[in-house]
PDB file of C-alpha atoms in Angstrom:
ATOM      1  CA  MET A   1     -26.835 -47.619  62.457  1.00 56.00           C
ATOM      2  CA  LYS A   2     -25.941 -46.806  58.881  1.00 68.00           C
ATOM      3  CA  ASN A   3     -28.527 -45.716  56.328  1.00 78.00           C
ATOM      4  CA  LEU A   4     -29.801 -48.923  54.700  1.00 81.00           C
ATOM      5  CA  ASN A   5     -29.484 -47.305  51.261  1.00 80.00           C
ATOM      6  CA  THR A   6     -25.706 -47.974  51.696  1.00 78.00           C
ATOM      7  CA  TYR A   7     -26.386 -51.695  51.252  1.00 81.00           C
ATOM      8  CA  PHE A   8     -28.663 -51.417  48.204  1.00 81.00           C
ATOM      9  CA  LYS A   9     -26.015 -50.461  45.670  1.00 83.00           C
ATOM     10  CA  SER A  10     -25.075 -53.911  44.298  1.00 89.00           C
ATOM     11  CA  ALA A  11     -26.363 -55.640  41.214  1.00 92.00           C
ATOM     12  CA  PHE A  12     -27.039 -59.343  40.846  1.00 95.00           C
ATOM     13  CA  THR A  13     -26.504 -61.549  37.801  1.00 97.00           C
ATOM     14  CA  VAL A  14     -26.747 -65.256  36.953  1.00 98.00           C
ATOM     15  CA  ASP A  15     -24.341 -67.126  34.755  1.00 98.00           C
ATOM     16  CA  ASN A  16     -24.967 -70.553  33.163  1.00 98.00           C
ATOM     17  CA  VAL A  17     -22.109 -73.043  32.732  1.00 98.00           C
ATOM     18  CA  ILE A  18     -23.560 -75.532  30.252  1.00 98.00           C
ATOM     19  CA  PHE A  19     -21.387 -78.541  29.525  1.00 97.00           C
ATOM     20  CA  GLY A  20     -22.287 -80.606  26.448  1.00 96.00           C
ATOM     21  CA  PHE A  21     -21.217 -84.057  25.290  1.00 95.00           C
ATOM     22  CA  ASP A  22     -21.107 -85.068  21.574  1.00 89.00           C
ATOM     23  CA  GLU A  23     -20.107 -88.747  21.780  1.00 78.00           C
ATOM     24  CA  SER A  24     -16.383 -87.977  22.009  1.00 80.00           C
ATOM     25  CA  ASP A  25     -15.639 -84.596  23.541  1.00 91.00           C
ATOM     26  CA  LEU A  26     -16.810 -82.536  26.503  1.00 95.00           C
ATOM     27  CA  LYS A  27     -17.622 -78.977  25.486  1.00 97.00           C
ATOM     28  CA  ILE A  28     -18.860 -75.682  26.996  1.00 97.00           C
ATOM     29  CA  LEU A  29     -21.467 -73.328  25.600  1.00 98.00           C
ATOM     30  CA  LEU A  30     -20.309 -69.709  25.159  1.00 98.00           C
ATOM     31  CA  ILE A  31     -21.791 -66.534  23.673  1.00 97.00           C
ATOM     32  CA  LYS A  32     -19.979 -63.779  21.838  1.00 97.00           C
ATOM     33  CA  ARG A  33     -20.934 -60.503  23.601  1.00 96.00           C
ATOM     34  CA  GLN A  34     -22.017 -57.485  21.607  1.00 94.00           C
ATOM     35  CA  GLU A  35     -22.193 -54.898  24.409  1.00 93.00           C
ATOM     36  CA  GLU A  36     -19.707 -53.354  26.758  1.00 94.00           C
ATOM     37  CA  PRO A  37     -17.903 -54.329  28.839  1.00 95.00           C
ATOM     38  CA  TYR A  38     -16.047 -57.050  27.025  1.00 96.00           C
ATOM     39  CA  ASN A  39     -17.643 -56.429  23.653  1.00 96.00           C
ATOM     40  CA  ASN A  40     -16.668 -59.089  21.097  1.00 96.00           C
ATOM     41  CA  HIS A  41     -15.332 -61.383  23.898  1.00 97.00           C
ATOM     42  CA  TRP A  42     -16.579 -64.869  24.449  1.00 97.00           C
ATOM     43  CA  GLY A  43     -18.285 -65.502  27.808  1.00 98.00           C
ATOM     44  CA  LEU A  44     -20.919 -67.504  29.600  1.00 98.00           C
ATOM     45  CA  PRO A  45     -24.665 -67.002  28.899  1.00 97.00           C
ATOM     46  CA  GLY A  46     -25.300 -64.712  31.870  1.00 97.00           C
ATOM     47  CA  TYR A  47     -27.073 -61.449  32.610  1.00 97.00           C
ATOM     48  CA  PHE A  48     -28.777 -59.305  35.318  1.00 97.00           C
ATOM     49  CA  VAL A  49     -31.554 -60.585  37.544  1.00 97.00           C
ATOM     50  CA  LEU A  50     -34.759 -58.576  37.203  1.00 96.00           C
ATOM     51  CA  PRO A  51     -36.067 -56.895  40.395  1.00 92.00           C
ATOM     52  CA  ASP A  52     -39.185 -59.082  40.496  1.00 95.00           C
ATOM     53  CA  GLU A  53     -37.747 -62.548  39.800  1.00 97.00           C
ATOM     54  CA  ASP A  54     -35.971 -65.181  41.828  1.00 97.00           C
ATOM     55  CA  LEU A  55     -32.554 -66.536  40.939  1.00 97.00           C
ATOM     56  CA  ASN A  56     -33.707 -69.890  39.497  1.00 97.00           C
ATOM     57  CA  THR A  57     -36.252 -68.153  37.255  1.00 97.00           C
ATOM     58  CA  ALA A  58     -33.595 -65.643  36.097  1.00 98.00           C
ATOM     59  CA  ALA A  59     -31.091 -68.379  35.220  1.00 98.00           C
ATOM     60  CA  ARG A  60     -33.676 -70.160  32.998  1.00 97.00           C
ATOM     61  CA  ARG A  61     -34.784 -66.920  31.361  1.00 96.00           C
ATOM     62  CA  VAL A  62     -31.240 -65.787  30.631  1.00 97.00           C
ATOM     63  CA  LEU A  63     -30.240 -69.110  29.190  1.00 97.00           C
ATOM     64  CA  LYS A  64     -33.290 -69.049  26.930  1.00 96.00           C
ATOM     65  CA  GLN A  65     -32.736 -65.453  25.736  1.00 94.00           C
ATOM     66  CA  LEU A  66     -28.983 -65.547  25.233  1.00 96.00           C
ATOM     67  CA  ALA A  67     -28.566 -69.058  23.918  1.00 96.00           C
ATOM     68  CA  GLY A  68     -31.977 -70.335  22.903  1.00 94.00           C
ATOM     69  CA  ILE A  69     -31.770 -73.262  25.286  1.00 94.00           C
ATOM     70  CA  ASP A  70     -34.718 -74.289  27.393  1.00 93.00           C
ATOM     71  CA  ASN A  71     -35.943 -77.185  29.508  1.00 91.00           C
ATOM     72  CA  VAL A  72     -32.640 -78.210  31.044  1.00 94.00           C
ATOM     73  CA  PHE A  73     -31.976 -78.946  34.678  1.00 92.00           C
ATOM     74  CA  LEU A  74     -29.818 -76.181  36.188  1.00 96.00           C
ATOM     75  CA  GLU A  75     -28.009 -76.760  39.477  1.00 95.00           C
ATOM     76  CA  GLN A  76     -26.799 -73.798  41.528  1.00 97.00           C
ATOM     77  CA  VAL A  77     -23.087 -74.167  42.310  1.00 97.00           C
ATOM     78  CA  LYS A  78     -21.502 -71.042  43.851  1.00 96.00           C
ATOM     79  CA  SER A  79     -21.736 -67.267  44.209  1.00 97.00           C
ATOM     80  CA  PHE A  80     -18.892 -65.039  42.932  1.00 97.00           C
ATOM     81  CA  GLY A  81     -18.566 -61.699  44.667  1.00 95.00           C
ATOM     82  CA  ALA A  82     -15.097 -60.224  44.194  1.00 95.00           C
ATOM     83  CA  VAL A  83     -15.409 -56.441  44.569  1.00 93.00           C
ATOM     84  CA  ASP A  84     -13.734 -55.680  41.219  1.00 92.00           C
ATOM     85  CA  ARG A  85     -15.087 -58.562  39.154  1.00 94.00           C
ATOM     86  CA  HIS A  86     -17.177 -56.156  37.035  1.00 93.00           C
ATOM     87  CA  PRO A  87     -15.608 -52.929  35.718  1.00 92.00           C
ATOM     88  CA  VAL A  88     -18.843 -50.889  36.005  1.00 91.00           C
ATOM     89  CA  GLY A  89     -19.664 -51.524  39.658  1.00 91.00           C
ATOM     90  CA  ARG A  90     -20.325 -54.074  42.353  1.00 93.00           C
ATOM     91  CA  VAL A  91     -21.959 -57.125  40.703  1.00 96.00           C
ATOM     92  CA  ILE A  92     -22.521 -60.415  42.527  1.00 97.00           C
ATOM     93  CA  THR A  93     -23.264 -63.420  40.368  1.00 98.00           C
ATOM     94  CA  VAL A  94     -24.624 -66.876  41.011  1.00 98.00           C
ATOM     95  CA  ALA A  95     -23.297 -69.656  38.825  1.00 98.00           C
ATOM     96  CA  TYR A  96     -25.487 -72.583  37.582  1.00 98.00           C
ATOM     97  CA  TYR A  97     -24.364 -75.614  35.661  1.00 97.00           C
ATOM     98  CA  SER A  98     -25.794 -78.472  33.655  1.00 96.00           C
ATOM     99  CA  LEU A  99     -24.643 -81.366  31.468  1.00 95.00           C
ATOM    100  CA  VAL A 100     -26.537 -81.960  28.278  1.00 95.00           C
ATOM    101  CA  LYS A 101     -26.380 -83.899  25.025  1.00 94.00           C
ATOM    102  CA  ILE A 102     -25.268 -81.484  22.328  1.00 95.00           C
ATOM    103  CA  ALA A 103     -27.297 -83.155  19.571  1.00 92.00           C
ATOM    104  CA  ASP A 104     -30.534 -82.320  21.437  1.00 93.00           C
ATOM    105  CA  PHE A 105     -30.066 -78.585  21.129  1.00 93.00           C
ATOM    106  CA  ASN A 106     -29.648 -75.893  18.487  1.00 92.00           C
ATOM    107  CA  PRO A 107     -28.349 -72.816  20.360  1.00 94.00           C
ATOM    108  CA  THR A 108     -29.542 -69.484  18.849  1.00 92.00           C
ATOM    109  CA  PRO A 109     -29.391 -66.072  20.565  1.00 87.00           C
ATOM    110  CA  ASP A 110     -32.590 -64.064  20.820  1.00 79.00           C
ATOM    111  CA  ASN A 111     -31.462 -60.773  22.337  1.00 83.00           C
ATOM    112  CA  ASP A 112     -29.149 -57.757  21.995  1.00 86.00           C
ATOM    113  CA  VAL A 113     -26.389 -59.101  24.282  1.00 90.00           C
ATOM    114  CA  ALA A 114     -25.206 -62.139  22.345  1.00 93.00           C
ATOM    115  CA  LYS A 115     -24.487 -62.086  18.650  1.00 92.00           C
ATOM    116  CA  GLU A 116     -23.221 -65.656  18.376  1.00 95.00           C
ATOM    117  CA  VAL A 117     -23.486 -68.903  20.340  1.00 97.00           C
ATOM    118  CA  ARG A 118     -21.011 -71.745  19.954  1.00 96.00           C
ATOM    119  CA  TRP A 119     -19.779 -74.952  21.637  1.00 97.00           C
ATOM    120  CA  PHE A 120     -16.090 -74.984  22.478  1.00 97.00           C
ATOM    121  CA  SER A 121     -13.997 -77.921  23.673  1.00 96.00           C
ATOM    122  CA  VAL A 122     -13.303 -77.603  27.379  1.00 95.00           C
ATOM    123  CA  SER A 123      -9.574 -78.013  26.660  1.00 92.00           C
ATOM    124  CA  ASP A 124      -9.599 -74.834  24.535  1.00 94.00           C
ATOM    125  CA  ILE A 125     -11.144 -72.483  27.119  1.00 94.00           C
ATOM    126  CA  SER A 126      -7.861 -71.142  28.537  1.00 92.00           C
ATOM    127  CA  ALA A 127      -6.875 -69.734  25.104  1.00 94.00           C
ATOM    128  CA  LEU A 128     -10.052 -67.654  24.635  1.00 95.00           C
ATOM    129  CA  ASP A 129      -9.506 -64.710  27.063  1.00 95.00           C
ATOM    130  CA  LEU A 130     -13.011 -64.951  28.368  1.00 97.00           C
ATOM    131  CA  ALA A 131     -15.071 -62.040  29.761  1.00 97.00           C
ATOM    132  CA  PHE A 132     -15.113 -61.153  33.459  1.00 97.00           C
ATOM    133  CA  ASP A 133     -14.091 -64.074  35.734  1.00 97.00           C
ATOM    134  CA  HIS A 134     -15.865 -66.676  33.583  1.00 98.00           C
ATOM    135  CA  GLU A 135     -12.856 -68.908  33.229  1.00 97.00           C
ATOM    136  CA  GLU A 136     -12.750 -69.239  37.048  1.00 97.00           C
ATOM    137  CA  MET A 137     -16.513 -70.039  37.027  1.00 98.00           C
ATOM    138  CA  ILE A 138     -15.976 -72.771  34.407  1.00 98.00           C
ATOM    139  CA  ASN A 139     -13.115 -74.248  36.458  1.00 97.00           C
ATOM    140  CA  VAL A 140     -15.187 -74.277  39.604  1.00 97.00           C
ATOM    141  CA  CYS A 141     -18.185 -75.935  37.857  1.00 97.00           C
ATOM    142  CA  PHE A 142     -15.948 -78.419  36.055  1.00 97.00           C
ATOM    143  CA  GLN A 143     -14.437 -79.531  39.364  1.00 96.00           C
ATOM    144  CA  THR A 144     -17.973 -79.881  40.702  1.00 95.00           C
ATOM    145  CA  LEU A 145     -18.953 -82.025  37.686  1.00 95.00           C
ATOM    146  CA  LYS A 146     -15.869 -84.268  38.254  1.00 93.00           C
ATOM    147  CA  ARG A 147     -16.877 -84.855  41.898  1.00 92.00           C
ATOM    148  CA  GLN A 148     -20.498 -85.533  40.930  1.00 91.00           C
ATOM    149  CA  VAL A 149     -19.609 -88.129  38.303  1.00 90.00           C
ATOM    150  CA  ARG A 150     -17.916 -90.204  41.029  1.00 89.00           C
ATOM    151  CA  ILE A 151     -21.013 -90.287  43.257  1.00 89.00           C
ATOM    152  CA  ARG A 152     -23.940 -90.091  40.749  1.00 86.00           C
ATOM    153  CA  PRO A 153     -24.579 -91.844  37.499  1.00 86.00           C
ATOM    154  CA  VAL A 154     -24.268 -89.961  34.202  1.00 86.00           C
ATOM    155  CA  GLY A 155     -25.031 -90.966  30.679  1.00 84.00           C
ATOM    156  CA  PHE A 156     -28.769 -91.773  30.744  1.00 85.00           C
ATOM    157  CA  GLU A 157     -29.565 -88.743  28.615  1.00 86.00           C
ATOM    158  CA  LEU A 158     -26.126 -88.237  27.010  1.00 92.00           C
ATOM    159  CA  LEU A 159     -25.760 -91.546  25.180  1.00 91.00           C
ATOM    160  CA  PRO A 160     -27.925 -93.207  22.555  1.00 90.00           C
ATOM    161  CA  PRO A 161     -30.721 -95.513  23.868  1.00 91.00           C
ATOM    162  CA  LYS A 162     -28.408 -98.434  22.875  1.00 93.00           C
ATOM    163  CA  PHE A 163     -24.695 -97.972  23.494  1.00 94.00           C
ATOM    164  CA  THR A 164     -21.458 -99.917  23.919  1.00 95.00           C
ATOM    165  CA  LEU A 165     -19.248-100.008  26.989  1.00 95.00           C
ATOM    166  CA  THR A 166     -16.609 -98.173  25.002  1.00 94.00           C
ATOM    167  CA  GLU A 167     -19.017 -95.272  24.380  1.00 93.00           C
ATOM    168  CA  LEU A 168     -19.861 -95.091  28.071  1.00 94.00           C
ATOM    169  CA  GLN A 169     -16.186 -95.156  28.989  1.00 94.00           C
ATOM    170  CA  HIS A 170     -15.433 -92.330  26.552  1.00 94.00           C
ATOM    171  CA  LEU A 171     -18.061 -90.217  28.391  1.00 94.00           C
ATOM    172  CA  TYR A 172     -16.378 -90.782  31.771  1.00 93.00           C
ATOM    173  CA  GLU A 173     -12.968 -90.120  30.260  1.00 94.00           C
ATOM    174  CA  ALA A 174     -14.142 -86.822  28.799  1.00 94.00           C
ATOM    175  CA  ILE A 175     -15.434 -85.607  32.128  1.00 94.00           C
ATOM    176  CA  LEU A 176     -12.524 -86.885  34.223  1.00 93.00           C
ATOM    177  CA  GLU A 177      -9.899 -85.774  31.646  1.00 91.00           C
ATOM    178  CA  THR A 178      -7.985 -88.999  31.768  1.00 91.00           C
ATOM    179  CA  ASP A 179      -7.780 -92.420  30.140  1.00 92.00           C
ATOM    180  CA  LEU A 180      -9.304 -95.132  32.256  1.00 93.00           C
ATOM    181  CA  ASP A 181      -8.145 -98.753  32.330  1.00 93.00           C
ATOM    182  CA  LYS A 182     -10.533-100.585  30.067  1.00 93.00           C
ATOM    183  CA  ARG A 183     -10.683-103.846  32.066  1.00 93.00           C
ATOM    184  CA  ASN A 184     -11.164-102.097  35.394  1.00 93.00           C
ATOM    185  CA  PHE A 185     -13.829 -99.715  34.025  1.00 94.00           C
ATOM    186  CA  ARG A 186     -15.880-102.603  32.605  1.00 94.00           C
ATOM    187  CA  LYS A 187     -15.529-104.670  35.738  1.00 93.00           C
ATOM    188  CA  LYS A 188     -16.652-101.782  37.889  1.00 91.00           C
ATOM    189  CA  ILE A 189     -19.604-100.646  35.753  1.00 92.00           C
ATOM    190  CA  LEU A 190     -20.929-104.163  35.274  1.00 93.00           C
ATOM    191  CA  SER A 191     -20.718-104.976  38.932  1.00 92.00           C
ATOM    192  CA  MET A 192     -23.068-102.090  39.687  1.00 90.00           C
ATOM    193  CA  ASN A 193     -25.928-103.814  37.829  1.00 91.00           C
ATOM    194  CA  LEU A 194     -26.759-100.446  36.286  1.00 92.00           C
ATOM    195  CA  LEU A 195     -26.770-101.752  32.734  1.00 95.00           C
ATOM    196  CA  ILE A 196     -29.050-104.187  30.853  1.00 96.00           C
ATOM    197  CA  ASP A 197     -27.357-106.466  28.325  1.00 96.00           C
ATOM    198  CA  LEU A 198     -29.573-106.232  25.257  1.00 96.00           C
ATOM    199  CA  GLU A 199     -27.999-109.368  23.743  1.00 94.00           C
ATOM    200  CA  GLU A 200     -27.536-107.397  20.566  1.00 95.00           C
ATOM    201  CA  MET A 201     -24.389-106.471  18.593  1.00 93.00           C
ATOM    202  CA  GLN A 202     -23.475-103.335  16.683  1.00 89.00           C
ATOM    203  CA  GLU A 203     -24.347-103.317  13.053  1.00 87.00           C
ATOM    204  CA  GLY A 204     -22.683-101.628  10.066  1.00 82.00           C
ATOM    205  CA  VAL A 205     -19.386-100.842  11.802  1.00 77.00           C
ATOM    206  CA  ALA A 206     -15.910-101.265  10.239  1.00 79.00           C
ATOM    207  CA  HIS A 207     -14.471-102.789  13.348  1.00 83.00           C
ATOM    208  CA  ARG A 208     -15.441-105.870  15.298  1.00 87.00           C
ATOM    209  CA  PRO A 209     -19.089-105.372  16.495  1.00 90.00           C
ATOM    210  CA  ALA A 210     -19.458-104.734  20.200  1.00 93.00           C
ATOM    211  CA  LYS A 211     -22.263-105.714  22.564  1.00 95.00           C
ATOM    212  CA  LEU A 212     -25.055-103.212  23.106  1.00 97.00           C
ATOM    213  CA  TYR A 213     -26.428-102.131  26.470  1.00 96.00           C
ATOM    214  CA  LYS A 214     -29.042 -99.790  27.881  1.00 95.00           C
ATOM    215  CA  PHE A 215     -29.446 -98.248  31.353  1.00 94.00           C
ATOM    216  CA  ASP A 216     -31.698 -99.917  33.861  1.00 94.00           C
ATOM    217  CA  SER A 217     -34.014 -97.007  34.605  1.00 91.00           C
ATOM    218  CA  ASP A 218     -35.019 -98.209  38.063  1.00 92.00           C
ATOM    219  CA  LYS A 219     -31.471 -98.809  39.125  1.00 90.00           C
ATOM    220  CA  TYR A 220     -30.457 -95.480  37.592  1.00 88.00           C
ATOM    221  CA  GLU A 221     -33.051 -93.609  39.650  1.00 89.00           C
ATOM    222  CA  GLU A 222     -31.983 -95.523  42.798  1.00 89.00           C
ATOM    223  CA  PHE A 223     -28.371 -94.398  42.286  1.00 87.00           C
ATOM    224  CA  LEU A 224     -29.517 -90.834  41.629  1.00 82.00           C
ATOM    225  CA  GLN A 225     -31.185 -90.883  45.028  1.00 85.00           C
ATOM    226  CA  ASP A 226     -28.650 -92.841  47.075  1.00 85.00           C
ATOM    227  CA  GLY A 227     -25.408 -92.205  45.249  1.00 80.00           C
ATOM    228  CA  PHE A 228     -22.418 -94.552  44.944  1.00 81.00           C
ATOM    229  CA  SER A 229     -18.634 -94.542  44.888  1.00 83.00           C
ATOM    230  CA  PHE A 230     -17.119 -94.770  41.416  1.00 82.00           C
ATOM    231  CA  GLU A 231     -13.384 -95.111  41.482  1.00 77.00           C
ATOM    232  CA  VAL A 232     -11.514 -96.673  38.498  1.00 74.00           C
ATOM    233  CA  LYS A 233      -7.806 -96.955  37.894  1.00 73.00           C
ATOM    234  CA  GLU A 234      -6.347 -94.774  35.198  1.00 76.00           C
ATOM    235  CA  SER A 235      -4.714 -96.470  32.235  1.00 73.00           C
ATOM    236  CA  LYS A 236      -0.994 -97.038  32.612  1.00 56.00           C
ATOM    237  CA  ARG A 237      -0.483 -97.120  28.820  1.00 46.00           C
ATOM    238  CA  LYS A 238      -1.364 -93.478  28.100  1.00 46.00           C
ATOM    239  CA  GLU A 239      -0.531 -90.101  29.462  1.00 49.00           C
ATOM    240  CA  PRO A 240      -3.318 -88.287  31.266  1.00 48.00           C
ATOM    241  CA  LYS A 241      -5.113 -85.724  29.176  1.00 52.00           C
ATOM    242  CA  PRO A 242      -4.213 -82.048  30.005  1.00 53.00           C
ATOM    243  CA  SER A 243      -6.442 -80.564  32.689  1.00 53.00           C
ATOM    244  CA  LEU A 244      -8.465 -77.419  32.294  1.00 58.00           C
ATOM    245  CA  SER A 245      -7.122 -76.255  35.692  1.00 50.00           C
ATOM    246  CA  ASN A 246      -3.442 -76.467  34.612  1.00 48.00           C
TER     247      ASN A 246
END
């Protein structure tokens, strides 16, 4: 049997893929690194796991230190372990992701690794020449988010307490990267009995006021537990939005 020391020569990191919604666009949170490798490159808020902490604790700590974001639900997605993914040595990373409302956070770095934190539109990621294999991680997590939105409700924490069906549709369109047929979307979402009609109309808008809704919290929690199938036809009047994976 080989000396066990042979197997204790790898480092572990965690990387956080934080998607944010700002009422119209889906964005990703990135840091500008100020250490080698990839100094001055944009990348995910990620760093090494300490010897005495578990992965979940490390993910939360790193996100807080590198981006100033705390108290978000992080879901573990996948491990990335290509032998040459880090130029210094063998580093295996575990990717976490979350979807948050951008207005609820004020990202600020508090460390020597990140000198800037910024939200970028998901559609702009491929032009940034990200550090390491972070573009691949974002792609994998984005595909995970797209699958999740079809089986679990989103929007409870991303939209205002009172919202229109158009605002909810824009959220789904931003995640799915396509334009949905308006009539089919409304028919589907209303048939789920997930929304409560507030019998109120928008005020102070330049266009025709729309009806306001809120989420039924009990039904929302039920769907979170049991899931559902959410399939809506794409609009035939518009070209699909370019995909991050193209």
